[in-house]
Amino acid sequence: MNEFILLTDSACDIDAETLKKNGIDAISLSLLFDGEAKEILNTEISAADFYKRMRAGETAKTSAVNVAGFKDFFEGYLREGKDILYLGFSTGLSTTCNSAKIAAEELSADYPDSRIVVIDTLAASAGQGLLVMLAARMKSEGKTLSEIAEYVENNKLKLCHWFTVDDLVYLKRGGRVSSAVAFVGGLLNIKPVLHVDNEGHLVSVSKVRGRKNAIKALADKYGELAEELESKDVYISHGDCLEDARELANILNNSYGATVSYIADVGPVIGAHSGPGTLALFFIGKER
């Protein structure tokens, strides 16, 4: 049985140091600011610099990782005789994971003695990251590639993602809401509450008035859906709104005894579509 490596991509929004510490490697998606000719990797710009540019009015388009990129990424480990378990960005939001599957199929003929297992997490941001880190924990406990893959497949639809955004204009650009909804929402201070569904798509569930109510709505979803109220496997990600993330963490702890173990930046590739002020909560629930 070959040694195996746990791989993911930068849409997981787990910082590079944490990934490295846990023996995880990640391939980076890319983005292109409007008016610029050169694409940059998600990992080549800090979240702070990215959101500074967004708040100044700049916009960016994002690009998935292509098949050739994955073949290069995977082959470096295959040459070392390692098997691969890749946990990828939701196919409901990106073609990245489909490219990984094609690359794995094409490489299997050249490396018949190696396993390449590609799993569509149907997750995004630190929700994907939470699954990756749970897999890393299992690996450190001596679980096999097959055992970890089975766990992820059996539990990924229990991974709850709950989001809110501060400005509907970014969802309007991505076609998530209409121009009229974005305009009225801005006038009335309406904040959407969204989640990632079982197909890995970001969908709007409800609307509340005001940021404080939106933060409380996320915490309420934890109380409603969490498999274990006093869980320590709770992640938050934020788009340049750390104080709001801390407020949400405090509500979860005070109301439910939950411990937020990781607060992440919403990285540029995700943030390009959700904007500054995005706040997201991730946990294992009874269902999504």
GROMACS .gro file of C-alpha atoms in nm:
model
  288
    1MET     CA    1   0.000   0.000   0.000
    2ASN     CA    2   0.143   0.335  -0.107
    3GLU     CA    3   0.178   0.635   0.117
    4PHE     CA    4  -0.085   0.895   0.025
    5ILE     CA    5  -0.097   1.273   0.012
    6LEU     CA    6  -0.401   1.487   0.096
    7LEU     CA    7  -0.459   1.759  -0.162
    8THR     CA    8  -0.710   2.040  -0.208
    9ASP     CA    9  -0.734   2.381  -0.376
   10SER     CA   10  -0.720   2.742  -0.266
   11ALA     CA   11  -1.099   2.776  -0.258
   12CYS     CA   12  -1.083   2.602   0.082
   13ASP     CA   13  -0.968   2.933   0.238
   14ILE     CA   14  -0.735   2.762   0.486
   15ASP     CA   15  -0.412   2.957   0.522
   16ALA     CA   16  -0.094   2.816   0.370
   17GLU     CA   17   0.083   2.771   0.703
   18THR     CA   18  -0.201   2.562   0.848
   19LEU     CA   19  -0.216   2.347   0.535
   20LYS     CA   20   0.159   2.288   0.538
   21LYS     CA   21   0.160   2.207   0.911
   22ASN     CA   22  -0.099   1.936   0.843
   23GLY     CA   23   0.079   1.788   0.541
   24ILE     CA   24  -0.172   1.923   0.288
   25ASP     CA   25  -0.089   2.077  -0.048
   26ALA     CA   26  -0.326   2.305  -0.242
   27ILE     CA   27  -0.343   2.414  -0.604
   28SER     CA   28  -0.443   2.775  -0.661
   29LEU     CA   29  -0.730   2.914  -0.864
   30SER     CA   30  -0.666   3.249  -1.031
   31LEU     CA   31  -0.825   3.588  -1.088
   32LEU     CA   32  -0.797   3.880  -1.325
   33PHE     CA   33  -0.876   4.238  -1.228
   34ASP     CA   34  -1.073   4.428  -1.489
   35GLY     CA   35  -0.842   4.636  -1.705
   36GLU     CA   36  -0.534   4.424  -1.631
   37ALA     CA   37  -0.371   4.176  -1.866
   38LYS     CA   38  -0.206   3.938  -1.621
   39GLU     CA   39  -0.392   3.678  -1.417
   40ILE     CA   40  -0.274   3.629  -1.061
   41LEU     CA   41  -0.306   3.324  -0.844
   42ASN     CA   42  -0.542   3.335  -0.549
   43THR     CA   43  -0.235   3.282  -0.331
   44GLU     CA   44  -0.045   3.576  -0.479
   45ILE     CA   45  -0.255   3.853  -0.325
   46SER     CA   46  -0.346   3.894   0.039
   47ALA     CA   47  -0.708   3.915   0.143
   48ALA     CA   48  -0.643   4.262   0.289
   49ASP     CA   49  -0.503   4.397  -0.039
   50PHE     CA   50  -0.776   4.229  -0.241
   51TYR     CA   51  -1.061   4.379  -0.038
   52LYS     CA   52  -0.893   4.719  -0.036
   53ARG     CA   53  -0.908   4.712  -0.415
   54MET     CA   54  -1.269   4.594  -0.412
   55ARG     CA   55  -1.375   4.867  -0.172
   56ALA     CA   56  -1.210   5.115  -0.410
   57GLY     CA   57  -1.446   4.995  -0.683
   58GLU     CA   58  -1.235   4.741  -0.870
   59THR     CA   59  -1.382   4.412  -0.988
   60ALA     CA   60  -1.222   4.081  -1.080
   61LYS     CA   61  -1.309   3.770  -1.278
   62THR     CA   62  -1.200   3.428  -1.156
   63SER     CA   63  -1.067   3.121  -1.335
   64ALA     CA   64  -1.083   2.754  -1.244
   65VAL     CA   65  -0.779   2.527  -1.251
   66ASN     CA   66  -0.759   2.349  -1.588
   67VAL     CA   67  -0.678   1.987  -1.667
   68ALA     CA   68  -0.314   2.058  -1.754
   69GLY     CA   69  -0.264   2.234  -1.422
   70PHE     CA   70  -0.399   1.935  -1.234
   71LYS     CA   71  -0.189   1.689  -1.431
   72ASP     CA   72   0.125   1.879  -1.331
   73PHE     CA   73   0.006   1.907  -0.971
   74PHE     CA   74  -0.080   1.540  -0.935
   75GLU     CA   75   0.214   1.402  -1.129
   76GLY     CA   76   0.469   1.549  -0.891
   77TYR     CA   77   0.333   1.321  -0.619
   78LEU     CA   78   0.272   1.023  -0.844
   79ARG     CA   79   0.639   1.025  -0.945
   80GLU     CA   80   0.723   0.993  -0.576
   81GLY     CA   81   0.512   0.677  -0.562
   82LYS     CA   82   0.234   0.837  -0.359
   83ASP     CA   83  -0.139   0.784  -0.386
   84ILE     CA   84  -0.359   1.095  -0.395
   85LEU     CA   85  -0.677   1.201  -0.218
   86TYR     CA   86  -0.799   1.532  -0.357
   87LEU     CA   87  -1.091   1.716  -0.195
   88GLY     CA   88  -1.215   1.976  -0.441
   89PHE     CA   89  -1.417   2.295  -0.470
   90SER     CA   90  -1.788   2.236  -0.536
   91THR     CA   91  -1.882   2.153  -0.895
   92GLY     CA   92  -2.192   2.362  -0.832
   93LEU     CA   93  -1.970   2.671  -0.825
   94SER     CA   94  -1.664   2.590  -1.036
   95THR     CA   95  -1.533   2.353  -1.303
   96THR     CA   96  -1.217   2.300  -1.097
   97CYS     CA   97  -1.310   1.959  -0.956
   98ASN     CA   98  -1.424   1.831  -1.296
   99SER     CA   99  -1.082   1.922  -1.434
  100ALA     CA  100  -0.925   1.723  -1.151
  101LYS     CA  101  -1.136   1.419  -1.241
  102ILE     CA  102  -1.031   1.435  -1.605
  103ALA     CA  103  -0.666   1.473  -1.508
  104ALA     CA  104  -0.691   1.173  -1.276
  105GLU     CA  105  -0.842   0.958  -1.551
  106GLU     CA  106  -0.570   1.058  -1.798
  107LEU     CA  107  -0.290   0.992  -1.548
  108SER     CA  108  -0.421   0.654  -1.435
  109ALA     CA  109  -0.290   0.483  -1.749
  110ASP     CA  110   0.062   0.613  -1.688
  111TYR     CA  111   0.057   0.526  -1.317
  112PRO     CA  112  -0.140   0.198  -1.294
  113ASP     CA  113  -0.002   0.115  -0.951
  114SER     CA  114  -0.116   0.445  -0.797
  115ARG     CA  115  -0.457   0.556  -0.676
  116ILE     CA  116  -0.598   0.901  -0.746
  117VAL     CA  117  -0.924   0.962  -0.564
  118VAL     CA  118  -1.103   1.286  -0.648
  119ILE     CA  119  -1.397   1.393  -0.430
  120ASP     CA  120  -1.633   1.677  -0.510
  121THR     CA  121  -1.692   1.818  -0.163
  122LEU     CA  122  -1.995   2.017  -0.286
  123ALA     CA  123  -1.849   2.275  -0.048
  124ALA     CA  124  -1.680   2.613  -0.064
  125SER     CA  125  -1.460   2.846   0.140
  126ALA     CA  126  -1.391   2.725   0.494
  127GLY     CA  127  -1.672   2.470   0.458
  128GLN     CA  128  -1.450   2.289   0.211
  129GLY     CA  129  -1.166   2.371   0.448
  130LEU     CA  130  -1.344   2.208   0.741
  131LEU     CA  131  -1.381   1.882   0.547
  132VAL     CA  132  -1.015   1.900   0.449
  133MET     CA  133  -0.904   1.952   0.808
  134LEU     CA  134  -1.126   1.668   0.935
  135ALA     CA  135  -0.964   1.446   0.672
  136ALA     CA  136  -0.619   1.559   0.788
  137ARG     CA  137  -0.710   1.472   1.146
  138MET     CA  138  -0.814   1.123   1.039
  139LYS     CA  139  -0.491   1.082   0.842
  140SER     CA  140  -0.288   1.178   1.151
  141GLU     CA  141  -0.480   0.910   1.344
  142GLY     CA  142  -0.365   0.646   1.097
  143LYS     CA  143  -0.682   0.615   0.888
  144THR     CA  144  -0.635   0.488   0.534
  145LEU     CA  145  -0.712   0.676   0.213
  146SER     CA  146  -1.020   0.457   0.164
  147GLU     CA  147  -1.145   0.518   0.517
  148ILE     CA  148  -1.108   0.894   0.484
  149ALA     CA  149  -1.266   0.904   0.140
  150GLU     CA  150  -1.562   0.705   0.267
  151TYR     CA  151  -1.605   0.941   0.563
  152VAL     CA  152  -1.599   1.250   0.343
  153GLU     CA  153  -1.848   1.103   0.095
  154ASN     CA  154  -2.081   0.995   0.376
  155ASN     CA  155  -2.068   1.326   0.563
  156LYS     CA  156  -2.026   1.602   0.306
  157LEU     CA  157  -2.401   1.657   0.282
  158LYS     CA  158  -2.406   1.720   0.657
  159LEU     CA  159  -2.159   2.007   0.618
  160CYS     CA  160  -2.366   2.321   0.673
  161HIS     CA  161  -2.274   2.648   0.499
  162TRP     CA  162  -2.459   2.962   0.604
  163PHE     CA  163  -2.366   3.300   0.455
  164THR     CA  164  -2.469   3.661   0.458
  165VAL     CA  165  -2.332   3.950   0.256
  166ASP     CA  166  -2.319   4.319   0.332
  167ASP     CA  167  -2.379   4.452  -0.020
  168LEU     CA  168  -2.608   4.284  -0.272
  169VAL     CA  169  -2.427   4.442  -0.568
  170TYR     CA  170  -2.175   4.157  -0.581
  171LEU     CA  171  -2.446   3.891  -0.591
  172LYS     CA  172  -2.618   4.096  -0.861
  173ARG     CA  173  -2.303   4.088  -1.074
  174GLY     CA  174  -2.291   3.711  -1.040
  175GLY     CA  175  -2.657   3.674  -1.132
  176ARG     CA  176  -2.761   3.560  -0.783
  177VAL     CA  177  -3.011   3.846  -0.740
  178SER     CA  178  -3.177   4.084  -0.984
  179SER     CA  179  -3.086   4.451  -1.022
  180ALA     CA  180  -3.421   4.548  -0.872
  181VAL     CA  181  -3.369   4.327  -0.565
  182ALA     CA  182  -3.019   4.466  -0.515
  183PHE     CA  183  -3.145   4.825  -0.545
  184VAL     CA  184  -3.436   4.782  -0.305
  185GLY     CA  185  -3.222   4.577  -0.067
  186GLY     CA  186  -2.970   4.858  -0.051
  187LEU     CA  187  -3.238   5.116   0.022
  188LEU     CA  188  -3.403   4.910   0.296
  189ASN     CA  189  -3.082   4.767   0.446
  190ILE     CA  190  -3.194   4.413   0.357
  191LYS     CA  191  -2.938   4.138   0.412
  192PRO     CA  192  -2.981   3.795   0.252
  193VAL     CA  193  -2.918   3.469   0.436
  194LEU     CA  194  -2.786   3.207   0.196
  195HIS     CA  195  -2.655   2.854   0.209
  196VAL     CA  196  -2.486   2.596  -0.012
  197ASP     CA  197  -2.737   2.326  -0.103
  198ASN     CA  198  -2.699   1.952  -0.168
  199GLU     CA  199  -2.595   2.022  -0.528
  200GLY     CA  200  -2.322   2.258  -0.413
  201HIS     CA  201  -2.497   2.574  -0.534
  202LEU     CA  202  -2.521   2.897  -0.338
  203VAL     CA  203  -2.892   2.974  -0.288
  204SER     CA  204  -3.081   3.247  -0.106
  205VAL     CA  205  -3.297   3.120   0.180
  206SER     CA  206  -3.431   3.429   0.358
  207LYS     CA  207  -3.384   3.803   0.407
  208VAL     CA  208  -3.353   4.007   0.725
  209ARG     CA  209  -3.318   4.377   0.792
  210GLY     CA  210  -2.984   4.495   0.923
  211ARG     CA  211  -2.643   4.344   0.980
  212LYS     CA  212  -2.700   4.252   1.346
  213ASN     CA  213  -3.008   4.050   1.254
  214ALA     CA  214  -2.817   3.877   0.975
  215ILE     CA  215  -2.543   3.770   1.216
  216LYS     CA  216  -2.803   3.643   1.461
  217ALA     CA  217  -2.975   3.453   1.180
  218LEU     CA  218  -2.653   3.262   1.112
  219ALA     CA  219  -2.622   3.171   1.481
  220ASP     CA  220  -2.987   3.062   1.485
  221LYS     CA  221  -2.918   2.822   1.199
  222TYR     CA  222  -2.645   2.665   1.410
  223GLY     CA  223  -2.891   2.613   1.695
  224GLU     CA  224  -3.143   2.465   1.456
  225LEU     CA  225  -2.917   2.231   1.257
  226ALA     CA  226  -2.598   2.149   1.449
  227GLU     CA  227  -2.544   1.780   1.514
  228GLU     CA  228  -2.364   1.861   1.839
  229LEU     CA  229  -2.435   2.203   1.995
  230GLU     CA  230  -2.111   2.218   2.193
  231SER     CA  231  -1.898   2.123   1.895
  232LYS     CA  232  -1.542   2.246   1.852
  233ASP     CA  233  -1.549   2.180   1.475
  234VAL     CA  234  -1.701   2.515   1.388
  235TYR     CA  235  -1.540   2.745   1.131
  236ILE     CA  236  -1.615   3.104   1.030
  237SER     CA  237  -1.487   3.290   0.726
  238HIS     CA  238  -1.516   3.661   0.659
  239GLY     CA  239  -1.455   3.911   0.382
  240ASP     CA  240  -1.262   4.184   0.562
  241CYS     CA  241  -1.504   4.199   0.859
  242LEU     CA  242  -1.315   4.032   1.142
  243GLU     CA  243  -1.512   4.206   1.417
  244ASP     CA  244  -1.836   4.060   1.280
  245ALA     CA  245  -1.675   3.716   1.273
  246ARG     CA  246  -1.576   3.756   1.637
  247GLU     CA  247  -1.926   3.872   1.727
  248LEU     CA  248  -2.074   3.561   1.562
  249ALA     CA  249  -1.824   3.341   1.747
  250ASN     CA  250  -1.923   3.498   2.079
  251ILE     CA  251  -2.294   3.444   2.013
  252LEU     CA  252  -2.232   3.079   1.928
  253ASN     CA  253  -2.031   3.027   2.244
  254ASN     CA  254  -2.266   3.214   2.475
  255SER     CA  255  -2.588   3.071   2.331
  256TYR     CA  256  -2.486   2.715   2.246
  257GLY     CA  257  -2.150   2.641   2.406
  258ALA     CA  258  -1.993   2.603   2.061
  259THR     CA  259  -1.624   2.679   2.017
  260VAL     CA  260  -1.517   2.836   1.689
  261SER     CA  261  -1.182   2.671   1.623
  262TYR     CA  262  -1.085   2.854   1.304
  263ILE     CA  263  -1.161   3.198   1.161
  264ALA     CA  264  -1.053   3.234   0.798
  265ASP     CA  265  -1.038   3.510   0.543
  266VAL     CA  266  -1.273   3.459   0.252
  267GLY     CA  267  -1.007   3.439  -0.016
  268PRO     CA  268  -1.001   3.650  -0.332
  269VAL     CA  269  -1.151   3.386  -0.562
  270ILE     CA  270  -1.458   3.342  -0.342
  271GLY     CA  271  -1.463   3.706  -0.237
  272ALA     CA  272  -1.472   3.829  -0.597
  273HIS     CA  273  -1.828   3.694  -0.613
  274SER     CA  274  -1.950   3.776  -0.262
  275GLY     CA  275  -1.770   4.102  -0.185
  276PRO     CA  276  -1.638   4.274   0.127
  277GLY     CA  277  -1.851   4.211   0.433
  278THR     CA  278  -1.924   3.848   0.353
  279LEU     CA  279  -1.970   3.643   0.670
  280ALA     CA  280  -2.001   3.264   0.664
  281LEU     CA  281  -2.053   2.990   0.920
  282PHE     CA  282  -1.965   2.620   0.876
  283PHE     CA  283  -2.039   2.319   1.094
  284ILE     CA  284  -2.144   1.955   1.083
  285GLY     CA  285  -2.521   1.937   1.105
  286LYS     CA  286  -2.807   1.693   1.084
  287GLU     CA  287  -2.843   1.798   0.719
  288ARG     CA  288  -2.743   2.092   0.503
   0.00000   0.00000   0.00000
